[in-house]
Amino acid sequence: MATLGLKAGQTIMMMGTPGDGGGAIVRPTEKIKFVEDMTEAEAAQQAGATPAGLVNLGNTCYLNSTLQALRCIPELQDALGKHKHTSMSEIPQLDLTNQLKDLFKDMSETQGGMSPFTFLNALRMTFPQFGERSKKGPGYAQQDAEEAWSQIVSQLRQKLQIQGASEGEADKAASFVDKYMSGEFSSTLQCDDPAALEGGEQPTSAKEPFLKLNCHIDNQTAHLRDGLVNGLSEKIEKRSDALGRDVMYTKTSKISRLPKYLTVHFVRFFWKRDVQKKAKIMRKVTFPHELDAVEFCTDELKKALVPVRDKVREVRKDEEDVDRARKRRKKNPMLDGGELPEDTKEKGKKDDRKPTTSADGDVDMTETYKTDAEFEAEKDAALLAAKKELNSLIDPTLRNDDGANQSGIYELRAVVTHQGASADSGHYTAYVKKTGDKDPVTGKIGEEDGNWWWFNDDKVTEVTPDKIDALAGGGESHSALILLYKAIALPTAAGVME
């Protein structure tokens, strides 16, 4: 630059024409806007933006953590965005669903801390238990995050309606929760006393919806699976008409519908009479980032899920093999049909020639080689065919129910944690898995980096996946109370992931 005699801060004009094959140089169709010039709402929508936290209004961490976990459901945000307050008997300020809609909208337009004051008031008016005053001093009492979760979801189930619950029912309204968050049990109730069966009493069967699976914890529970198995079998005392007295019954449940979003509740709190409060079970219980729920299902549902689940695993293995082979070829081009040395490239280019016949009638055999591009194209084509086959294996009934899990496999998306020794004290936080950045032009979501957001009220921090593994419990430190799983995405009929 010094040889041109330019001075610091001098303005220069660059002139020239595009090279061969280059397009014409044109002015951008949209004005470039820098982050410094954006509004707070625009900045919050940019890639890499930190999501909004929620201010603690006095023992409201139980609510803040619950709301952050629910907010990670994109279908819920879409449905709330379309929700309209129509009740003539309820003012909008006390409509919990309407207040949740406004709160989530405000949170999407800032990277700072939001106050959930209006929503909290609506919650306390709808469910007075959350307006209980503290016995230890001024202000409100701490509450159980699981109770807040259950009450909010039950309210959404009643008030949040969506159109087109399934194919062929585009004009019918249905509950959002019933479609995306509600599963179904097929249960059998049988008397434990053999005399009841001898007296003519037969086991009874029934179907009933569920909004969460309970992980019951005893001195043998070490993993989530153990607790779920415990939760699917329970003892009930009721009157037997055959015996004319109260006896014990065993209720055994199997899942006949898996929702797209599965809530799992660790039953860590129990009522302790001597201290008159909900004490906490400290036992360590591990849980997976990916949950296979097929074993908890009815035989009929298993029949529909197993082929898809097994094919998912097969496709994943093929993708891993291709990825490993690609990495090996980068390190050593001679491996797996990689780039050839210069003296053999010409032979590789001639592999489309047909074998020739010599003068004595023998066939001349020639070596053939595949270039990197040919090898990649062959593997990609095989993977695409496998993904198309995977889509074709989806059960027709499940295909028409886009609010259900079609493979039986779930990925962990959010965790609500509790720190302390009882439900009515301590501190609640939430961990939510980061989503990929959204392309502003195409609207497509990019790949995830595997990290998580930790919502500690209005403090939001990015953490690595190993922090989630540390939430298994084992003491008064942060332990998982609620898990939110999402059904894994499956390829379309064209073999692509949406």
CSV table of C-alpha atoms in Angstrom, one decimal:
chain,number,residue,atom,x,y,z
A,1,MET,CA,0.0,0.0,0.0
A,2,ALA,CA,2.9,2.3,0.7
A,3,THR,CA,4.1,2.1,-2.8
A,4,LEU,CA,0.8,3.6,-4.0
A,5,GLY,CA,1.3,6.6,-1.9
A,6,LEU,CA,-1.9,6.1,0.1
A,7,LYS,CA,-2.5,7.9,3.3
A,8,ALA,CA,-4.3,6.7,6.4
A,9,GLY,CA,-8.1,7.1,6.2
A,10,GLN,CA,-8.0,7.8,2.4
A,11,THR,CA,-11.0,6.7,0.3
A,12,ILE,CA,-10.3,4.7,-2.8
A,13,MET,CA,-12.5,3.3,-5.5
A,14,MET,CA,-12.0,-0.3,-6.8
A,15,MET,CA,-12.9,-0.9,-10.4
A,16,GLY,CA,-13.0,-4.1,-12.5
A,17,THR,CA,-15.1,-6.8,-14.0
A,18,PRO,CA,-16.0,-10.3,-12.7
A,19,GLY,CA,-13.8,-13.2,-13.8
A,20,ASP,CA,-14.9,-16.0,-16.1
A,21,GLY,CA,-18.2,-17.6,-14.9
A,22,GLY,CA,-18.8,-14.9,-12.4
A,23,GLY,CA,-22.1,-13.1,-12.1
A,24,ALA,CA,-22.6,-9.4,-12.6
A,25,ILE,CA,-21.7,-7.2,-9.6
A,26,VAL,CA,-25.0,-5.8,-8.3
A,27,ARG,CA,-26.0,-3.7,-5.3
A,28,PRO,CA,-27.6,-5.8,-2.5
A,29,THR,CA,-31.4,-6.0,-2.8
A,30,GLU,CA,-31.7,-5.5,1.0
A,31,LYS,CA,-30.0,-2.9,3.0
A,32,ILE,CA,-27.3,-4.3,5.3
A,33,LYS,CA,-28.2,-3.7,8.9
A,34,PHE,CA,-25.6,-4.0,11.6
A,35,VAL,CA,-26.4,-5.3,15.1
A,36,GLU,CA,-25.7,-1.8,16.5
A,37,ASP,CA,-28.5,-0.4,14.4
A,38,MET,CA,-31.1,-3.1,15.2
A,39,THR,CA,-33.9,-2.8,17.7
A,40,GLU,CA,-33.9,-5.0,20.8
A,41,ALA,CA,-36.5,-7.3,19.2
A,42,GLU,CA,-34.5,-7.6,15.9
A,43,ALA,CA,-31.3,-8.4,17.8
A,44,ALA,CA,-33.0,-11.1,19.8
A,45,GLN,CA,-33.9,-12.8,16.5
A,46,GLN,CA,-30.3,-13.0,15.2
A,47,ALA,CA,-28.2,-16.2,15.2
A,48,GLY,CA,-26.3,-16.6,18.4
A,49,ALA,CA,-28.6,-14.4,20.5
A,50,THR,CA,-29.0,-15.3,24.1
A,51,PRO,CA,-32.7,-16.2,25.0
A,52,ALA,CA,-34.5,-14.2,27.6
A,53,GLY,CA,-34.4,-15.1,31.3
A,54,LEU,CA,-37.2,-14.5,33.8
A,55,VAL,CA,-36.9,-12.3,36.9
A,56,ASN,CA,-37.5,-14.0,40.3
A,57,LEU,CA,-40.4,-12.1,41.9
A,58,GLY,CA,-39.9,-13.7,45.3
A,59,ASN,CA,-39.9,-17.5,45.5
A,60,THR,CA,-41.0,-17.8,41.9
A,61,CYS,CA,-38.1,-19.9,40.6
A,62,TYR,CA,-40.5,-22.9,40.4
A,63,LEU,CA,-42.5,-21.0,37.8
A,64,ASN,CA,-39.6,-19.5,35.9
A,65,SER,CA,-38.0,-22.9,35.3
A,66,THR,CA,-41.4,-24.5,34.3
A,67,LEU,CA,-42.0,-21.7,31.7
A,68,GLN,CA,-38.6,-22.0,30.2
A,69,ALA,CA,-39.0,-25.7,29.7
A,70,LEU,CA,-42.4,-25.3,28.1
A,71,ARG,CA,-41.2,-22.6,25.9
A,72,CYS,CA,-38.8,-25.0,24.1
A,73,ILE,CA,-41.7,-26.6,22.3
A,74,PRO,CA,-41.9,-24.7,19.0
A,75,GLU,CA,-45.4,-26.1,18.2
A,76,LEU,CA,-46.7,-24.6,21.5
A,77,GLN,CA,-45.3,-21.2,20.6
A,78,ASP,CA,-46.9,-21.4,17.1
A,79,ALA,CA,-50.3,-22.5,18.6
A,80,LEU,CA,-50.2,-19.7,21.2
A,81,GLY,CA,-49.4,-17.2,18.5
A,82,LYS,CA,-52.7,-18.1,16.8
A,83,HIS,CA,-54.7,-18.2,20.0
A,84,LYS,CA,-57.4,-15.6,20.5
A,85,HIS,CA,-59.2,-14.8,23.7
A,86,THR,CA,-62.9,-15.5,23.0
A,87,SER,CA,-64.4,-16.1,26.5
A,88,MET,CA,-67.0,-13.5,27.4
A,89,SER,CA,-67.0,-14.5,31.0
A,90,GLU,CA,-63.3,-14.2,31.6
A,91,ILE,CA,-61.3,-11.0,31.2
A,92,PRO,CA,-58.1,-11.3,29.1
A,93,GLN,CA,-55.8,-10.4,32.1
A,94,LEU,CA,-57.0,-13.5,33.9
A,95,ASP,CA,-56.9,-15.9,30.9
A,96,LEU,CA,-53.8,-18.0,31.7
A,97,THR,CA,-53.4,-19.1,28.1
A,98,ASN,CA,-53.7,-15.6,26.8
A,99,GLN,CA,-51.1,-14.4,29.3
A,100,LEU,CA,-48.7,-17.2,28.3
A,101,LYS,CA,-49.1,-16.1,24.7
A,102,ASP,CA,-48.2,-12.5,25.6
A,103,LEU,CA,-45.3,-13.5,27.9
A,104,PHE,CA,-43.7,-15.8,25.3
A,105,LYS,CA,-44.0,-13.1,22.6
A,106,ASP,CA,-42.3,-10.6,24.9
A,107,MET,CA,-39.6,-13.0,25.7
A,108,SER,CA,-38.8,-13.6,22.0
A,109,GLU,CA,-38.1,-9.8,21.6
A,110,THR,CA,-35.4,-9.4,24.2
A,111,GLN,CA,-32.2,-10.9,25.4
A,112,GLY,CA,-32.6,-9.5,28.9
A,113,GLY,CA,-34.6,-10.5,31.9
A,114,MET,CA,-38.4,-10.5,31.6
A,115,SER,CA,-40.8,-10.0,34.6
A,116,PRO,CA,-43.6,-12.7,34.5
A,117,PHE,CA,-45.7,-10.5,36.8
A,118,THR,CA,-49.0,-10.5,34.8
A,119,PHE,CA,-48.8,-14.2,34.1
A,120,LEU,CA,-48.1,-14.9,37.8
A,121,ASN,CA,-51.2,-12.9,38.8
A,122,ALA,CA,-53.3,-14.9,36.4
A,123,LEU,CA,-51.8,-18.2,37.8
A,124,ARG,CA,-52.6,-17.2,41.4
A,125,MET,CA,-56.2,-16.2,40.4
A,126,THR,CA,-56.8,-19.4,38.5
A,127,PHE,CA,-55.0,-21.7,41.1
A,128,PRO,CA,-55.1,-20.0,44.5
A,129,GLN,CA,-52.6,-22.6,45.9
A,130,PHE,CA,-49.8,-20.6,44.3
A,131,GLY,CA,-50.8,-17.5,46.2
A,132,GLU,CA,-50.0,-19.1,49.6
A,133,ARG,CA,-48.1,-16.8,51.9
A,134,SER,CA,-44.8,-17.8,53.4
A,135,LYS,CA,-44.9,-19.0,57.0
A,136,LYS,CA,-41.2,-18.0,57.5
A,137,GLY,CA,-41.6,-14.3,56.7
A,138,PRO,CA,-43.1,-11.8,54.4
A,139,GLY,CA,-43.9,-12.6,50.8
A,140,TYR,CA,-45.2,-15.7,49.1
A,141,ALA,CA,-44.2,-19.4,49.8
A,142,GLN,CA,-42.1,-21.5,47.6
A,143,GLN,CA,-44.1,-24.0,45.5
A,144,ASP,CA,-43.5,-27.3,43.7
A,145,ALA,CA,-42.4,-26.9,40.0
A,146,GLU,CA,-44.1,-30.2,39.1
A,147,GLU,CA,-47.5,-28.9,40.4
A,148,ALA,CA,-47.0,-25.7,38.4
A,149,TRP,CA,-46.2,-27.7,35.3
A,150,SER,CA,-49.3,-30.0,35.8
A,151,GLN,CA,-51.7,-27.1,36.4
A,152,ILE,CA,-50.4,-25.0,33.5
A,153,VAL,CA,-50.6,-28.0,31.1
A,154,SER,CA,-54.1,-28.9,32.3
A,155,GLN,CA,-55.2,-25.3,31.6
A,156,LEU,CA,-53.7,-25.3,28.2
A,157,ARG,CA,-55.5,-28.6,27.5
A,158,GLN,CA,-58.8,-26.9,28.1
A,159,LYS,CA,-58.2,-23.6,26.5
A,160,LEU,CA,-55.6,-24.0,23.7
A,161,GLN,CA,-57.3,-25.4,20.6
A,162,ILE,CA,-55.7,-26.1,17.2
A,163,GLN,CA,-57.2,-26.9,13.8
A,164,GLY,CA,-56.7,-30.2,12.0
A,165,ALA,CA,-55.8,-32.7,14.7
A,166,SER,CA,-55.2,-35.3,12.0
A,167,GLU,CA,-55.6,-35.9,8.3
A,168,GLY,CA,-59.1,-35.6,7.1
A,169,GLU,CA,-60.1,-33.4,10.1
A,170,ALA,CA,-58.7,-30.0,8.9
A,171,ASP,CA,-61.9,-28.2,9.9
A,172,LYS,CA,-62.1,-29.8,13.4
A,173,ALA,CA,-60.6,-28.1,16.5
A,174,ALA,CA,-58.7,-30.2,19.0
A,175,SER,CA,-56.7,-29.7,22.1
A,176,PHE,CA,-53.1,-28.8,21.5
A,177,VAL,CA,-52.1,-30.8,24.6
A,178,ASP,CA,-54.1,-33.9,23.6
A,179,LYS,CA,-52.4,-33.9,20.2
A,180,TYR,CA,-48.7,-33.2,21.1
A,181,MET,CA,-48.3,-33.9,24.9
A,182,SER,CA,-50.9,-36.6,25.8
A,183,GLY,CA,-50.3,-40.3,25.6
A,184,GLU,CA,-52.6,-43.2,26.2
A,185,PHE,CA,-52.4,-46.2,28.6
A,186,SER,CA,-54.0,-49.6,28.1
A,187,SER,CA,-54.5,-50.8,31.7
A,188,THR,CA,-55.5,-54.0,33.3
A,189,LEU,CA,-56.9,-54.2,36.9
A,190,GLN,CA,-56.8,-57.6,38.6
A,191,CYS,CA,-57.6,-58.7,42.1
A,192,ASP,CA,-54.6,-60.1,44.0
A,193,ASP,CA,-56.8,-62.6,45.9
A,194,PRO,CA,-57.3,-65.8,43.9
A,195,ALA,CA,-60.7,-66.2,45.6
A,196,ALA,CA,-62.0,-63.3,43.6
A,197,LEU,CA,-61.3,-65.0,40.3
A,198,GLU,CA,-62.8,-68.2,41.7
A,199,GLY,CA,-65.9,-66.2,42.6
A,200,GLY,CA,-66.3,-65.1,39.0
A,201,GLU,CA,-64.6,-61.7,39.1
A,202,GLN,CA,-62.7,-61.1,35.9
A,203,PRO,CA,-59.8,-58.7,35.3
A,204,THR,CA,-61.0,-55.4,33.8
A,205,SER,CA,-59.3,-53.5,30.9
A,206,ALA,CA,-59.5,-49.8,30.1
A,207,LYS,CA,-57.8,-47.0,28.1
A,208,GLU,CA,-57.0,-43.8,29.8
A,209,PRO,CA,-54.9,-40.7,28.8
A,210,PHE,CA,-51.8,-39.5,30.6
A,211,LEU,CA,-49.9,-36.3,30.5
A,212,LYS,CA,-46.7,-37.6,32.1
A,213,LEU,CA,-44.9,-40.7,33.1
A,214,ASN,CA,-43.9,-41.1,36.7
A,215,CYS,CA,-40.5,-42.4,37.7
A,216,HIS,CA,-41.0,-44.0,41.1
A,217,ILE,CA,-37.9,-44.1,43.2
A,218,ASP,CA,-37.1,-46.8,45.8
A,219,ASN,CA,-33.9,-48.3,47.2
A,220,GLN,CA,-33.4,-50.3,44.1
A,221,THR,CA,-33.9,-47.6,41.5
A,222,ALA,CA,-30.7,-46.6,39.8
A,223,HIS,CA,-31.8,-45.6,36.3
A,224,LEU,CA,-34.8,-43.9,34.7
A,225,ARG,CA,-35.9,-47.2,33.2
A,226,ASP,CA,-36.2,-48.9,36.6
A,227,GLY,CA,-38.4,-46.1,37.9
A,228,LEU,CA,-40.7,-46.1,34.8
A,229,VAL,CA,-41.2,-49.8,35.2
A,230,ASN,CA,-42.2,-49.3,38.8
A,231,GLY,CA,-44.6,-46.5,37.8
A,232,LEU,CA,-46.4,-48.7,35.2
A,233,SER,CA,-47.5,-51.1,38.0
A,234,GLU,CA,-49.3,-50.0,41.1
A,235,LYS,CA,-51.3,-51.4,44.0
A,236,ILE,CA,-54.8,-50.2,44.7
A,237,GLU,CA,-57.1,-51.1,47.6
A,238,LYS,CA,-60.8,-51.3,46.6
A,239,ARG,CA,-63.9,-53.2,47.4
A,240,SER,CA,-64.4,-56.5,45.6
A,241,ASP,CA,-68.0,-57.3,44.8
A,242,ALA,CA,-67.2,-61.0,44.6
A,243,LEU,CA,-65.6,-61.1,48.1
A,244,GLY,CA,-67.7,-58.4,49.7
A,245,ARG,CA,-64.7,-56.7,51.3
A,246,ASP,CA,-61.8,-54.4,50.5
A,247,VAL,CA,-58.8,-56.2,48.9
A,248,MET,CA,-55.7,-55.3,47.0
A,249,TYR,CA,-55.6,-55.0,43.3
A,250,THR,CA,-52.7,-54.7,40.8
A,251,LYS,CA,-53.0,-52.2,38.0
A,252,THR,CA,-50.7,-52.9,35.1
A,253,SER,CA,-50.3,-50.3,32.3
A,254,LYS,CA,-48.8,-50.4,28.9
A,255,ILE,CA,-48.6,-47.4,26.5
A,256,SER,CA,-50.9,-47.5,23.5
A,257,ARG,CA,-50.0,-44.0,22.2
A,258,LEU,CA,-46.7,-42.2,22.6
A,259,PRO,CA,-47.0,-38.4,22.2
A,260,LYS,CA,-44.5,-36.3,20.3
A,261,TYR,CA,-43.5,-34.6,23.6
A,262,LEU,CA,-43.1,-36.9,26.5
A,263,THR,CA,-43.0,-35.5,30.1
A,264,VAL,CA,-41.3,-37.6,32.7
A,265,HIS,CA,-41.6,-36.8,36.4
A,266,PHE,CA,-39.1,-38.0,39.0
A,267,VAL,CA,-41.3,-38.7,42.1
A,268,ARG,CA,-38.7,-37.3,44.5
A,269,PHE,CA,-41.0,-35.7,47.1
A,270,PHE,CA,-43.2,-37.4,49.7
A,271,TRP,CA,-45.2,-36.1,52.6
A,272,LYS,CA,-43.3,-36.4,55.9
A,273,ARG,CA,-45.8,-36.3,58.7
A,274,ASP,CA,-43.3,-35.6,61.6
A,275,VAL,CA,-42.1,-32.4,59.9
A,276,GLN,CA,-45.3,-31.7,58.0
A,277,LYS,CA,-43.7,-31.0,54.6
A,278,LYS,CA,-42.7,-32.6,51.4
A,279,ALA,CA,-39.3,-34.3,52.0
A,280,LYS,CA,-37.0,-35.1,49.1
A,281,ILE,CA,-35.6,-38.5,48.1
A,282,MET,CA,-31.9,-37.9,47.5
A,283,ARG,CA,-31.1,-41.1,45.6
A,284,LYS,CA,-29.1,-40.8,42.4
A,285,VAL,CA,-31.1,-41.9,39.4
A,286,THR,CA,-29.4,-41.6,36.0
A,287,PHE,CA,-31.3,-40.8,32.8
A,288,PRO,CA,-30.4,-41.0,29.0
A,289,HIS,CA,-30.1,-38.2,26.5
A,290,GLU,CA,-32.0,-40.6,24.1
A,291,LEU,CA,-34.8,-42.7,25.4
A,292,ASP,CA,-36.2,-45.8,23.7
A,293,ALA,CA,-39.7,-46.1,25.0
A,294,VAL,CA,-40.7,-49.2,22.9
A,295,GLU,CA,-40.4,-51.6,25.7
A,296,PHE,CA,-43.1,-49.8,27.7
A,297,CYS,CA,-45.7,-50.1,24.9
A,298,THR,CA,-48.5,-52.6,24.1
A,299,ASP,CA,-47.7,-55.4,21.7
A,300,GLU,CA,-49.8,-53.7,19.0
A,301,LEU,CA,-47.9,-50.5,19.2
A,302,LYS,CA,-44.6,-52.3,19.4
A,303,LYS,CA,-45.4,-54.0,16.1
A,304,ALA,CA,-45.8,-50.6,14.5
A,305,LEU,CA,-42.7,-49.0,16.1
A,306,VAL,CA,-40.0,-51.7,16.0
A,307,PRO,CA,-39.4,-51.8,12.2
A,308,VAL,CA,-38.9,-48.0,12.2
A,309,ARG,CA,-36.8,-47.9,15.3
A,310,ASP,CA,-34.5,-50.7,14.0
A,311,LYS,CA,-34.2,-48.9,10.6
A,312,VAL,CA,-33.3,-45.7,12.3
A,313,ARG,CA,-30.4,-47.4,14.0
A,314,GLU,CA,-29.3,-49.0,10.8
A,315,VAL,CA,-29.3,-45.7,8.9
A,316,ARG,CA,-27.4,-44.0,11.8
A,317,LYS,CA,-24.7,-46.7,11.6
A,318,ASP,CA,-24.4,-46.2,7.9
A,319,GLU,CA,-24.0,-42.4,8.3
A,320,GLU,CA,-21.3,-43.0,11.0
A,321,ASP,CA,-19.5,-45.4,8.7
A,322,VAL,CA,-19.6,-42.9,5.8
A,323,ASP,CA,-18.4,-40.1,8.1
A,324,ARG,CA,-15.5,-42.2,9.4
A,325,ALA,CA,-14.5,-43.2,5.9
A,326,ARG,CA,-14.6,-39.6,4.8
A,327,LYS,CA,-12.3,-38.5,7.6
A,328,ARG,CA,-9.9,-41.4,6.9
A,329,ARG,CA,-9.6,-40.4,3.2
A,330,LYS,CA,-8.8,-36.8,4.3
A,331,LYS,CA,-5.9,-38.1,6.3
A,332,ASN,CA,-4.8,-40.7,3.7
A,333,PRO,CA,-6.2,-40.2,0.2
A,334,MET,CA,-5.2,-43.8,-0.8
A,335,LEU,CA,-7.8,-45.3,1.6
A,336,ASP,CA,-11.3,-46.4,0.7
A,337,GLY,CA,-11.2,-45.4,-3.0
A,338,GLY,CA,-9.7,-42.0,-2.2
A,339,GLU,CA,-7.7,-39.7,-4.4
A,340,LEU,CA,-5.2,-41.6,-6.5
A,341,PRO,CA,-1.6,-40.9,-7.2
A,342,GLU,CA,-0.9,-38.9,-10.4
A,343,ASP,CA,0.4,-42.0,-12.3
A,344,THR,CA,-2.9,-43.9,-11.7
A,345,LYS,CA,-5.4,-41.1,-12.2
A,346,GLU,CA,-5.5,-41.7,-16.0
A,347,LYS,CA,-6.4,-45.4,-15.3
A,348,GLY,CA,-9.2,-44.3,-13.0
A,349,LYS,CA,-10.6,-42.1,-15.8
A,350,LYS,CA,-10.7,-45.1,-18.2
A,351,ASP,CA,-12.8,-47.4,-16.0
A,352,ASP,CA,-15.8,-46.8,-18.2
A,353,ARG,CA,-14.2,-48.6,-21.1
A,354,LYS,CA,-15.4,-52.1,-21.9
A,355,PRO,CA,-12.9,-55.0,-21.7
A,356,THR,CA,-11.0,-55.6,-25.0
A,357,THR,CA,-10.2,-59.0,-26.6
A,358,SER,CA,-6.7,-59.8,-27.6
A,359,ALA,CA,-5.6,-61.5,-30.9
A,360,ASP,CA,-5.7,-65.0,-29.3
A,361,GLY,CA,-9.2,-64.5,-28.0
A,362,ASP,CA,-8.4,-63.8,-24.4
A,363,VAL,CA,-10.0,-60.9,-22.6
A,364,ASP,CA,-7.7,-58.2,-21.5
A,365,MET,CA,-8.3,-57.4,-17.8
A,366,THR,CA,-7.8,-53.8,-16.7
A,367,GLU,CA,-7.8,-52.3,-13.2
A,368,THR,CA,-10.6,-49.9,-12.4
A,369,TYR,CA,-10.6,-47.1,-9.8
A,370,LYS,CA,-13.2,-44.9,-8.2
A,371,THR,CA,-12.5,-41.2,-7.7
A,372,ASP,CA,-13.5,-39.4,-4.5
A,373,ALA,CA,-16.5,-37.9,-6.2
A,374,GLU,CA,-17.8,-41.3,-7.5
A,375,PHE,CA,-17.3,-42.9,-4.1
A,376,GLU,CA,-19.1,-40.1,-2.3
A,377,ALA,CA,-22.0,-40.2,-4.8
A,378,GLU,CA,-22.4,-43.9,-4.4
A,379,LYS,CA,-22.5,-43.7,-0.6
A,380,ASP,CA,-24.9,-40.8,-0.7
A,381,ALA,CA,-27.2,-42.6,-3.0
A,382,ALA,CA,-27.2,-45.6,-0.8
A,383,LEU,CA,-28.0,-43.5,2.3
A,384,LEU,CA,-30.8,-41.7,0.4
A,385,ALA,CA,-32.4,-45.0,-0.6
A,386,ALA,CA,-32.1,-46.2,3.1
A,387,LYS,CA,-33.9,-43.0,4.3
A,388,LYS,CA,-36.6,-43.4,1.8
A,389,GLU,CA,-37.1,-47.0,2.9
A,390,LEU,CA,-37.2,-45.7,6.5
A,391,ASN,CA,-40.0,-43.4,5.7
A,392,SER,CA,-41.9,-46.2,3.9
A,393,LEU,CA,-41.8,-48.3,7.1
A,394,ILE,CA,-43.9,-45.7,9.1
A,395,ASP,CA,-47.2,-47.3,10.2
A,396,PRO,CA,-50.1,-45.7,8.2
A,397,THR,CA,-52.0,-44.9,11.4
A,398,LEU,CA,-49.1,-43.2,13.0
A,399,ARG,CA,-48.3,-41.4,9.8
A,400,ASN,CA,-51.7,-39.7,10.0
A,401,ASP,CA,-51.1,-38.7,13.6
A,402,ASP,CA,-48.3,-36.1,13.4
A,403,GLY,CA,-48.7,-35.4,17.1
A,404,ALA,CA,-47.5,-38.9,18.0
A,405,ASN,CA,-44.0,-40.6,18.1
A,406,GLN,CA,-43.6,-42.7,15.0
A,407,SER,CA,-40.3,-44.5,16.0
A,408,GLY,CA,-40.5,-44.9,19.8
A,409,ILE,CA,-37.2,-43.0,20.2
A,410,TYR,CA,-37.0,-39.7,22.1
A,411,GLU,CA,-34.3,-37.1,22.5
A,412,LEU,CA,-34.0,-35.0,25.7
A,413,ARG,CA,-34.8,-31.3,25.2
A,414,ALA,CA,-35.4,-29.8,28.6
A,415,VAL,CA,-34.8,-30.6,32.3
A,416,VAL,CA,-36.3,-28.8,35.4
A,417,THR,CA,-34.0,-29.2,38.4
A,418,HIS,CA,-34.4,-28.8,42.2
A,419,GLN,CA,-31.7,-28.0,44.7
A,420,GLY,CA,-32.5,-28.5,48.4
A,421,ALA,CA,-34.1,-31.0,50.8
A,422,SER,CA,-37.8,-30.3,50.3
A,423,ALA,CA,-40.3,-29.2,47.6
A,424,ASP,CA,-41.3,-26.1,49.6
A,425,SER,CA,-37.8,-24.8,49.9
A,426,GLY,CA,-34.5,-24.8,47.9
A,427,HIS,CA,-34.2,-23.5,44.3
A,428,TYR,CA,-35.4,-24.5,40.9
A,429,THR,CA,-33.7,-24.0,37.5
A,430,ALA,CA,-34.1,-25.2,34.0
A,431,TYR,CA,-31.8,-26.6,31.3
A,432,VAL,CA,-32.9,-26.3,27.7
A,433,LYS,CA,-31.0,-27.8,24.7
A,434,LYS,CA,-29.9,-25.2,22.2
A,435,THR,CA,-31.5,-25.3,18.7
A,436,GLY,CA,-29.6,-24.7,15.5
A,437,ASP,CA,-29.5,-21.2,14.0
A,438,LYS,CA,-32.4,-20.4,11.7
A,439,ASP,CA,-31.6,-19.2,8.2
A,440,PRO,CA,-33.4,-15.9,7.7
A,441,VAL,CA,-33.9,-16.5,4.0
A,442,THR,CA,-34.9,-20.2,3.8
A,443,GLY,CA,-36.2,-20.6,7.3
A,444,LYS,CA,-34.3,-23.8,7.7
A,445,ILE,CA,-32.8,-24.7,11.1
A,446,GLY,CA,-29.1,-25.5,11.0
A,447,GLU,CA,-27.2,-28.2,12.9
A,448,GLU,CA,-27.1,-28.1,16.7
A,449,ASP,CA,-23.8,-27.8,18.5
A,450,GLY,CA,-24.9,-30.0,21.4
A,451,ASN,CA,-24.7,-27.4,24.1
A,452,TRP,CA,-27.5,-26.3,26.5
A,453,TRP,CA,-28.9,-23.1,28.0
A,454,TRP,CA,-29.0,-23.0,31.8
A,455,PHE,CA,-31.9,-20.7,33.0
A,456,ASN,CA,-31.2,-19.7,36.6
A,457,ASP,CA,-34.1,-17.1,36.8
A,458,ASP,CA,-32.9,-14.1,34.8
A,459,LYS,CA,-29.3,-15.4,34.5
A,460,VAL,CA,-28.8,-17.4,31.3
A,461,THR,CA,-25.6,-19.3,30.7
A,462,GLU,CA,-24.5,-21.7,27.9
A,463,VAL,CA,-23.2,-25.1,29.3
A,464,THR,CA,-21.8,-28.3,27.8
A,465,PRO,CA,-23.7,-31.6,27.7
A,466,ASP,CA,-21.7,-33.1,30.6
A,467,LYS,CA,-23.6,-30.7,32.9
A,468,ILE,CA,-26.8,-32.6,32.1
A,469,ASP,CA,-25.2,-35.9,33.2
A,470,ALA,CA,-24.5,-34.3,36.6
A,471,LEU,CA,-28.2,-33.8,37.3
A,472,ALA,CA,-28.8,-37.4,38.4
A,473,GLY,CA,-29.0,-36.4,42.0
A,474,GLY,CA,-27.4,-38.1,45.0
A,475,GLY,CA,-27.6,-35.2,47.4
A,476,GLU,CA,-29.0,-31.7,47.9
A,477,SER,CA,-27.3,-30.4,44.8
A,478,HIS,CA,-29.3,-29.8,41.6
A,479,SER,CA,-31.2,-33.0,40.6
A,480,ALA,CA,-33.6,-33.6,37.7
A,481,LEU,CA,-37.3,-33.3,38.7
A,482,ILE,CA,-38.9,-33.0,35.2
A,483,LEU,CA,-37.6,-34.3,31.9
A,484,LEU,CA,-39.1,-33.2,28.6
A,485,TYR,CA,-38.4,-35.6,25.7
A,486,LYS,CA,-39.2,-35.0,22.0
A,487,ALA,CA,-39.7,-37.6,19.3
A,488,ILE,CA,-36.7,-37.8,17.0
A,489,ALA,CA,-37.2,-36.4,13.5
A,490,LEU,CA,-37.7,-38.9,10.6
A,491,PRO,CA,-36.9,-38.3,6.9
A,492,THR,CA,-39.6,-37.4,4.4
A,493,ALA,CA,-40.7,-39.7,1.5
A,494,ALA,CA,-38.0,-37.9,-0.5
A,495,GLY,CA,-35.4,-39.0,2.1
A,496,VAL,CA,-34.6,-35.6,3.4
A,497,MET,CA,-34.8,-34.2,7.0
A,498,GLU,CA,-37.1,-31.3,7.5
